[in-house]
Coordinates of C-alpha atoms in Angstrom, one line a residue:
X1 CA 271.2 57.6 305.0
X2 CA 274.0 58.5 306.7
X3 CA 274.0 62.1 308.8
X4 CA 276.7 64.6 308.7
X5 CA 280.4 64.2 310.1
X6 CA 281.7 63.8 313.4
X7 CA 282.4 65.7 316.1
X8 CA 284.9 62.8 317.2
X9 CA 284.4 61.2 321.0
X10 CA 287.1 59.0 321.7
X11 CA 285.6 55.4 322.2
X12 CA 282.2 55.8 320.4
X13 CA 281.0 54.8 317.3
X14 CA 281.4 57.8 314.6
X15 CA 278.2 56.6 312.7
X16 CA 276.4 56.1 316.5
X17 CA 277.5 59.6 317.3
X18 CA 275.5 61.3 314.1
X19 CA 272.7 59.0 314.5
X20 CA 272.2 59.5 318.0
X21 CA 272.9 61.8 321.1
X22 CA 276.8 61.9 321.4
X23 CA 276.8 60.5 324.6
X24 CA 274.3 57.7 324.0
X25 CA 276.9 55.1 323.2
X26 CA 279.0 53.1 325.6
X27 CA 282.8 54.2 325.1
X28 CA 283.3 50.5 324.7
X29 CA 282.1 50.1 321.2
X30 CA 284.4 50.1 318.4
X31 CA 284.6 51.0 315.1
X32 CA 286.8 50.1 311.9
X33 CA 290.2 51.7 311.2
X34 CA 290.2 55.2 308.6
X35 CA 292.0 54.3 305.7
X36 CA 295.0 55.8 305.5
X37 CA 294.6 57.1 301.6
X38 CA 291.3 57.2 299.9
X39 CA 292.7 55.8 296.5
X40 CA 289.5 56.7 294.6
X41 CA 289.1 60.3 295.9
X42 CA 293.1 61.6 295.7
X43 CA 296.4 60.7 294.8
X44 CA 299.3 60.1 297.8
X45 CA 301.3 63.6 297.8
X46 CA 304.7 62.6 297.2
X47 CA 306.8 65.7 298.9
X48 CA 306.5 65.7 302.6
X49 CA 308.9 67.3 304.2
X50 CA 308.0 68.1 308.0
X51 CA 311.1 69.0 308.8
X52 CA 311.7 72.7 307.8
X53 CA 315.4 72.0 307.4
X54 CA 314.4 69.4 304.5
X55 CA 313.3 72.8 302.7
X56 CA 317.0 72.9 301.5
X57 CA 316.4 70.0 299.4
X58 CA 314.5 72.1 297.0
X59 CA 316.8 73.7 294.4
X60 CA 314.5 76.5 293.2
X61 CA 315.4 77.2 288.9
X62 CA 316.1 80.8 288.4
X63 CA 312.7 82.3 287.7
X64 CA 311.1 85.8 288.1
X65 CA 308.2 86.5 291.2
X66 CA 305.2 84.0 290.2
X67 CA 301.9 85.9 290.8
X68 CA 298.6 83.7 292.1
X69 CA 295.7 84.3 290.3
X70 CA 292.8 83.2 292.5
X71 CA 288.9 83.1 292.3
X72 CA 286.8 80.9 294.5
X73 CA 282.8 79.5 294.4
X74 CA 280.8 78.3 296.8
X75 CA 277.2 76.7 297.5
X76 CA 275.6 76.2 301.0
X77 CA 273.7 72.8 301.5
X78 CA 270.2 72.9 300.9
X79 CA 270.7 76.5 298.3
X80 CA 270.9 76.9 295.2
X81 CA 274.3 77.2 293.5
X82 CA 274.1 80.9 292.0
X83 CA 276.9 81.6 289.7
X84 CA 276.8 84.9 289.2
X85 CA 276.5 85.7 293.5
X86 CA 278.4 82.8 295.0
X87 CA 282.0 83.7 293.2
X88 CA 284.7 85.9 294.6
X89 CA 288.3 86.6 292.0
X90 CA 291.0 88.4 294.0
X91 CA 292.8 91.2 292.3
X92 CA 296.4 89.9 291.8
X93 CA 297.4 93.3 291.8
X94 CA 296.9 93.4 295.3
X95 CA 299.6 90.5 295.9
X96 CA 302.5 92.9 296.4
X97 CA 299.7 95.9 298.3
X98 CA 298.5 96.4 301.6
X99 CA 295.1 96.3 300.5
X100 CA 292.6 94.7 302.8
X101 CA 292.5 91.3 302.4
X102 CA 288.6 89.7 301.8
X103 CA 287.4 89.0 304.9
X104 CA 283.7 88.7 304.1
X105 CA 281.5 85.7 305.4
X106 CA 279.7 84.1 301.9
X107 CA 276.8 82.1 301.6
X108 CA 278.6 79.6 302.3
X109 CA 277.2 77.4 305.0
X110 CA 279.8 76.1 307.6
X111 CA 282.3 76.6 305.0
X112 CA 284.2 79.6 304.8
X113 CA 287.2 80.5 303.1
X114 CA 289.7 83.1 303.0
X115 CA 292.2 85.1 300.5
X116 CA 295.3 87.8 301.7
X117 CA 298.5 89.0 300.3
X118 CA 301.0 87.9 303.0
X119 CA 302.4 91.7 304.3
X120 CA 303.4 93.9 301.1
X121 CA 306.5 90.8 300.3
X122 CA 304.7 89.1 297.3
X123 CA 303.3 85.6 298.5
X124 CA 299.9 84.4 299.0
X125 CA 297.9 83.1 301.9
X126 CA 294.6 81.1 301.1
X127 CA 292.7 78.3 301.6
X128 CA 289.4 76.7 303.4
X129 CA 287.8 75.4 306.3
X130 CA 284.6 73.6 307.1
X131 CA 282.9 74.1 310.2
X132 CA 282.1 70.0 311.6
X133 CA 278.5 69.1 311.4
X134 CA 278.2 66.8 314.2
X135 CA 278.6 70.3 316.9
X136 CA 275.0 71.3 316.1
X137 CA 273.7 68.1 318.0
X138 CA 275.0 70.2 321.1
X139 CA 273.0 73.1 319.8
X140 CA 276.5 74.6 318.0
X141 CA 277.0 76.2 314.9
X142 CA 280.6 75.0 313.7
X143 CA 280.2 78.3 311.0
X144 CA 281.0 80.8 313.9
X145 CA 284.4 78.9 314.4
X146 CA 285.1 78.2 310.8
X147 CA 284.0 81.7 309.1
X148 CA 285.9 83.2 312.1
X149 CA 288.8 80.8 311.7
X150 CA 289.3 82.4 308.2
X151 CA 288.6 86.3 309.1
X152 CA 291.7 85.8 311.7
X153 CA 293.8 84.2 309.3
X154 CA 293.4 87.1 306.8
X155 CA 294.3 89.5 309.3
X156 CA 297.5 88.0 310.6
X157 CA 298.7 87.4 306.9
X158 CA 297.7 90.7 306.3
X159 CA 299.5 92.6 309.3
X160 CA 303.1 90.1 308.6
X161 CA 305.3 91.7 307.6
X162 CA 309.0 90.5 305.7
X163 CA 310.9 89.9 309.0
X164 CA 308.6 87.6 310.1
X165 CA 308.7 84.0 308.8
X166 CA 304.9 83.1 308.3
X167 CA 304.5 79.1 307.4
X168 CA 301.5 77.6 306.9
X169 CA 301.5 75.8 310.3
X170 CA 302.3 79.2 311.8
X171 CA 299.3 80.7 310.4
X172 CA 296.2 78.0 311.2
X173 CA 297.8 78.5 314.8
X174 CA 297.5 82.6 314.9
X175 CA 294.0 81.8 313.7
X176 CA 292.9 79.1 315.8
X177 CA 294.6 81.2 319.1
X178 CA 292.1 84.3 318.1
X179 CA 289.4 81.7 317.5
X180 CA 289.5 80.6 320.7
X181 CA 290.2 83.9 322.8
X182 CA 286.9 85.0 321.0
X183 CA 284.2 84.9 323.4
X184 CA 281.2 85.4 320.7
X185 CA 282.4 81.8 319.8
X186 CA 281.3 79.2 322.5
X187 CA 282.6 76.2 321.0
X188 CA 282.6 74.2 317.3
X189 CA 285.0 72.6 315.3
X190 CA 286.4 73.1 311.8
X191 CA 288.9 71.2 309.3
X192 CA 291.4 72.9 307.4
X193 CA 293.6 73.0 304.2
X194 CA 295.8 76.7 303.9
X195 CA 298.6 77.6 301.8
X196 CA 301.3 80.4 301.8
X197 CA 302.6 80.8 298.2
X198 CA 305.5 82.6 298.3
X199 CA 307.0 84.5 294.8
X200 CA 309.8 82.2 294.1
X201 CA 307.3 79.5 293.5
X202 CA 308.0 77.6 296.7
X203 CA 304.0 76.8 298.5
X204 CA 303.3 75.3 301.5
X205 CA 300.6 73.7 302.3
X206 CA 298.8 72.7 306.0
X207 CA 296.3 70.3 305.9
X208 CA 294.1 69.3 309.0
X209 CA 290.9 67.0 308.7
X210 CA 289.2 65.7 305.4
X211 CA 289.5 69.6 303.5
X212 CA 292.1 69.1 301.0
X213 CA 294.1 70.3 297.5
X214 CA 295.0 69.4 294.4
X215 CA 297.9 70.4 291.8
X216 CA 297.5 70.2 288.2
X217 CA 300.4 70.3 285.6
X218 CA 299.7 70.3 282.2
X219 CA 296.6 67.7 282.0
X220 CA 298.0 65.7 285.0
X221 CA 297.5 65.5 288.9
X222 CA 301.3 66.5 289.9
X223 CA 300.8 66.8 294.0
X224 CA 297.9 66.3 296.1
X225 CA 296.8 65.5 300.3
X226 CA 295.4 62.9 302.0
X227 CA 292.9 63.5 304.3
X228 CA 293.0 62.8 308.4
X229 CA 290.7 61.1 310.0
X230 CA 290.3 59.5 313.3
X231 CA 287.7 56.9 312.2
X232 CA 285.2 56.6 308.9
X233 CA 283.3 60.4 308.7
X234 CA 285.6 61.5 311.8
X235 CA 288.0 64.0 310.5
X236 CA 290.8 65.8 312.1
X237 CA 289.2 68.6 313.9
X238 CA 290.2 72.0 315.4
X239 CA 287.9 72.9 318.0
X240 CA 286.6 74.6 321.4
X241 CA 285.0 72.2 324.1
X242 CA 282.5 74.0 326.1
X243 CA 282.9 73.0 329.8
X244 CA 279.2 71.4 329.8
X245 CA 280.2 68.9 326.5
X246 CA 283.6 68.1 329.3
X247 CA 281.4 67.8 332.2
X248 CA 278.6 65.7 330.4
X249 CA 281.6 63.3 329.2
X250 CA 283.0 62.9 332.5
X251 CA 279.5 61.4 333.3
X252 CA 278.5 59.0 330.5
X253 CA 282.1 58.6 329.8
X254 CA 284.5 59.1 326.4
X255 CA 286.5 61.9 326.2
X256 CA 286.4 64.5 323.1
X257 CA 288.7 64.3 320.5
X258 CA 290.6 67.6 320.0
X259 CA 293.3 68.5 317.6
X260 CA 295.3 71.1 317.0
X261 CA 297.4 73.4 314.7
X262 CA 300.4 71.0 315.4
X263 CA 299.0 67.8 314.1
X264 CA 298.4 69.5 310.8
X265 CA 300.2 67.8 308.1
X266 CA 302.6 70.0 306.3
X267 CA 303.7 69.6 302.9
X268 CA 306.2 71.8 300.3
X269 CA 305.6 72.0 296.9
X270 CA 307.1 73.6 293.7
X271 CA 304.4 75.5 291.4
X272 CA 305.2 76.6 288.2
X273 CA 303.9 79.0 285.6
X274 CA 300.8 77.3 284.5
X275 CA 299.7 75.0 287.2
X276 CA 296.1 75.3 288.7
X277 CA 295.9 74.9 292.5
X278 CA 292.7 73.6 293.8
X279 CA 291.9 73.8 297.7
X280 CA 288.2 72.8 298.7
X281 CA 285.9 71.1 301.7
X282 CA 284.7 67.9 302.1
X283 CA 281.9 68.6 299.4
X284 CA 284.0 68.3 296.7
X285 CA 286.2 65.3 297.7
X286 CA 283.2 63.5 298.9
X287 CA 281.5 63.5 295.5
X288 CA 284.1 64.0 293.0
X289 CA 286.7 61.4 292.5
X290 CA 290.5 62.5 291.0
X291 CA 290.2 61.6 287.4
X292 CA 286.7 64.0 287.3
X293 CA 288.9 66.5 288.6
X294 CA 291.1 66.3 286.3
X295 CA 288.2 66.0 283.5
X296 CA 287.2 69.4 284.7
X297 CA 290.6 71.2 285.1
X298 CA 291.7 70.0 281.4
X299 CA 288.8 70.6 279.7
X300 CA 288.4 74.0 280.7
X301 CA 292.3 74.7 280.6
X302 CA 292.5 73.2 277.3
X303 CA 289.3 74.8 275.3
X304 CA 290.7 78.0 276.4
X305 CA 294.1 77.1 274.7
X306 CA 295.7 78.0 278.3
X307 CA 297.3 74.5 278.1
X308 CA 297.5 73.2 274.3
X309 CA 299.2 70.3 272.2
X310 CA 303.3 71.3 271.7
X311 CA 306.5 69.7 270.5
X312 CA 306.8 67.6 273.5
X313 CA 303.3 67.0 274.7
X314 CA 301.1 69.1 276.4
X315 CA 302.9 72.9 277.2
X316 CA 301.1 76.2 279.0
X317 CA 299.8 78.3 276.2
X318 CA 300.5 82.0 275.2
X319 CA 297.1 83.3 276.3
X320 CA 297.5 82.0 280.0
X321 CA 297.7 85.5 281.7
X322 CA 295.5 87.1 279.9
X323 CA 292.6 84.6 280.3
X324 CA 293.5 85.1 284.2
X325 CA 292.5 89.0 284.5
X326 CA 290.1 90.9 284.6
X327 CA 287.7 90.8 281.5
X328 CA 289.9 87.4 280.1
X329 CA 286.6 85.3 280.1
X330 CA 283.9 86.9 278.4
X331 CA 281.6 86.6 280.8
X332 CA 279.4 88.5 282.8
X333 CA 280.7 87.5 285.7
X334 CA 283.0 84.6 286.2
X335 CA 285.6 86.5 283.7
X336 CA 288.6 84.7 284.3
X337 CA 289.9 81.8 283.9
X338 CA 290.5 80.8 287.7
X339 CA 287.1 81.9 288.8
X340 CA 285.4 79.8 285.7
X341 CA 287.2 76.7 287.0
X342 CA 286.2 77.4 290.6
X343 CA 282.7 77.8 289.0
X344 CA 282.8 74.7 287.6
X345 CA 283.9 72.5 290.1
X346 CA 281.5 73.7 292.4
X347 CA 278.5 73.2 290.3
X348 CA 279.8 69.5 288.7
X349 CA 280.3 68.5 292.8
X350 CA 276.8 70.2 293.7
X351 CA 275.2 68.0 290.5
X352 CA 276.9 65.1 291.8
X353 CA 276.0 65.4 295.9
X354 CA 272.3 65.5 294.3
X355 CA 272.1 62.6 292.1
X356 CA 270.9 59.5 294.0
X357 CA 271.9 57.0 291.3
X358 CA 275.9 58.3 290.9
X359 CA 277.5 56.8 293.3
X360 CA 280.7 59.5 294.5
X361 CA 283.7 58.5 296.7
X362 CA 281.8 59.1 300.0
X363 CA 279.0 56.2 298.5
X364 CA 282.0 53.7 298.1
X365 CA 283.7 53.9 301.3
X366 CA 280.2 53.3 303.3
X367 CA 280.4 50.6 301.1
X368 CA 284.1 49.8 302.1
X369 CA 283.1 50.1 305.9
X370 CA 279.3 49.3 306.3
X371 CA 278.3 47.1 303.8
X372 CA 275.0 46.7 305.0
X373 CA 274.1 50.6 304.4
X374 CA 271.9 51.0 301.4
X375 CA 273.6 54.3 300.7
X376 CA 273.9 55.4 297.6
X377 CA 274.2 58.6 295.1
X378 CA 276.4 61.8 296.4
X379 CA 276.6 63.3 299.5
X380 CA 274.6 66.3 300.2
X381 CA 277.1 69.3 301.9
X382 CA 278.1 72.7 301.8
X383 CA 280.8 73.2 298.4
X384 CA 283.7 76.0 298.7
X385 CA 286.4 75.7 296.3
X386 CA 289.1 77.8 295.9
X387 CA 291.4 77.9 292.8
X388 CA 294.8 79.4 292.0
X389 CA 296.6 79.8 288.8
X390 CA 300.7 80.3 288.7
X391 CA 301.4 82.8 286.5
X392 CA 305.2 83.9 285.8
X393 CA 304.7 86.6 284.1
X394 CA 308.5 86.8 282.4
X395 CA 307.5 83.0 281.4
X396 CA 304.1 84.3 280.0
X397 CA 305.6 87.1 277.7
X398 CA 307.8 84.5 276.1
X399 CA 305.3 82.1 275.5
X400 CA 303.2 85.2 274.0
X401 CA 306.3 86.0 271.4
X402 CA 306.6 82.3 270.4
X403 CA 303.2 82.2 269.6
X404 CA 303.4 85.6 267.6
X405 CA 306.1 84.0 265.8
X406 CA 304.8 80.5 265.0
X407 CA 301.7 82.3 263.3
X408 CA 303.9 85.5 261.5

């Protein structure tokens, strides 16, 4: 059975460092090579554009303020998933407010996640992080840093206002400077997948460690991002090195591994009215390959006639924004449309983490890379998914009329 991630010493062996003491290893050993796309978990994103002059490439259709409808679930490792406690659904009324963005800490484990209008200018800022497991073997809890992570985050989104450009990039950093000024918050490490959607459709996306997103476009995977790792179960870490964990590595040797908001991979994507956006930990990507995604999203997106059969193939349906307020499910508590799908994610990756006989992503890349393991079934993990639906509203009252229309 392998133990949980990382914390990443340079020169030891990743699956050594969980087993054992991190410094128990000589900083001789090797290990194998990360892969640089896992094939069976995501699909390679195809628009990277680091440069922020290659932004001009995008010609952006003439299109009214797209709204974000977002909900989120969530399930600690070792609890049950409770659907009607572990769920939060932002009020998209609030994306063009000053309203306080939520800044609560769930039950969530060392996952924590965060949602905020950006200022009072329209756009969005959300996403996850997930405290790194391996810290607690120096007596660290990586949920300080990554619940914390998030709460700072939401502030500085909050507080921007529309003379100040705020990227993606620019926004893990704000957070992971407060993070680190914070003296309640000794050390730890955290991954990280944000977003700022902005009105005109245009998102970007930062992405550090093995946390990660998903678009969907009518009953397809349109965009997604591959996960950084340093070696197998090492991910791309930000994080605080508390001077004993330096001075103990000085001694036995090995240096810690410590990135930063800069070696974030950043990528720009067009959303649309209709796509679902899907941001989640480790525990989701670890158990849950692409296509079962994409089972999950259509399913749900179709028996709700939010996408359905047209003319040319598969086309948003008329009842998209209603299904995505308040009330549009009827439910009891999961009542729309973004939270249901967050809902469901959550509780098909917590199924699969817990079944020893279904081999998930994780299972086939110990495979891949120790072959010897007898590992099998899912990986048990903290789950937090977050899940936005693009709604253009002018789009949405069209599609409403055409339906009226086609049954008149």
């Amino acid at each position: 059975m392998l133990p949980s991630k990382s914390i990443s010493f340079l020169g030891l062996s990743p699956l050594g460092q969980c087993a054992s003491s991190i410094f128990r290893l000589a900083p001789s050993l090797s290990y194998p090579q990360c892969p640089t796309s896992w094939t069976e978990q995501r699909f390679t994103c195809r628009t990277h554009l680091d440069n922020p002059s290659s932004r001009l490439a995008y010609s952006l259709a003439s299109q009214s303020d797209v709204t974000y409808r977002i909900g989120a679930a969530f399930s600690a490792k070792g609890k049950k998933f409770n659907t009607k406690q572990n769920i939060y659904t932002f009020d998209h009324r609030q994306q063009s407010s000053k309203k306080q963005p939520f800044t609560g800490r769930p039950a969530s484990g060392q996952d924590a996640f965060f949602v905020s209008n950006v200022g009072a200018i329209g756009s969005m800022a959300f996403g996850v992080a997930d405290g790194v497991g391996g810290w607690s073997d120096s007596g660290i809890d990586s949920a300080d840093f990554s619940h914390a992570l998030c709460r700072y985050m939401a502030k500085h989104a909050q507080d921007n206002t529309e003379e100040q450009k705020l990227g993606a990039r620019d926004l893990l950093h704000l957070g992971f400077e407060d993070v680190v000024a914070d003296k309640t918050i000794p050390g730890g490490g955290s991954t990280a997948c944000i977003a700022v959607g902005h009105s005109d459709g245009h998102l970007e996306v930062a992405n550090l460690g093995d946390s990660g997103f998903m678009q969907f476009r009518l009953n397809a995977v349109h965009e997604s991002s591959n996960p950084q790792t340093h070696a197998f179960n090492t991910p791309f870490q930000l994080s605080i090195i508390p001077p004993r964990i330096l001075a103990r590595s000085r001694i036995f040797g090995g240096m810690p591994l410590r990135d930063f908001p800069k070696d974030a991979s950043i990528t720009h994507h067009q959303v649309r009215h209709g796509d679902v956006l899907v941001f989640a930990t480790d525990g989701v990507w670890d158990n849950l390959s692409s296509s079962e995604l994409l089972q999950i999203v259509s399913r749900h997106m179709i028996s709700f006639q939010a996408w359905q059969a047209g003319d040319e193939g598969t086309e948003v349906g008329g009842l998209l924004e209603n299904l995505t307020l308040e009330g549009g499910i009827p439910k009891e508590k999961e009542n729309t449309l973004q939270t249901m799908l967050a809902v469901a994610i959550t509780g098909e990756a917590k199924a699969a983490s817990l079944d020893t006989k279904r081999d998930g992503p994780f299972a086939r890349e110990v495979y891949k890379f120790y072959p010897h393991e007898d590992y099998h079934g899912g990986k048990v993990d903290d789950i937090t998914v977050v899940v936005a639906i693009v709604v253009d509203p002018s789009e949405a009252e069209k599609r409403v009329k055409g339906s009226i229309r086609l049954n008149g």
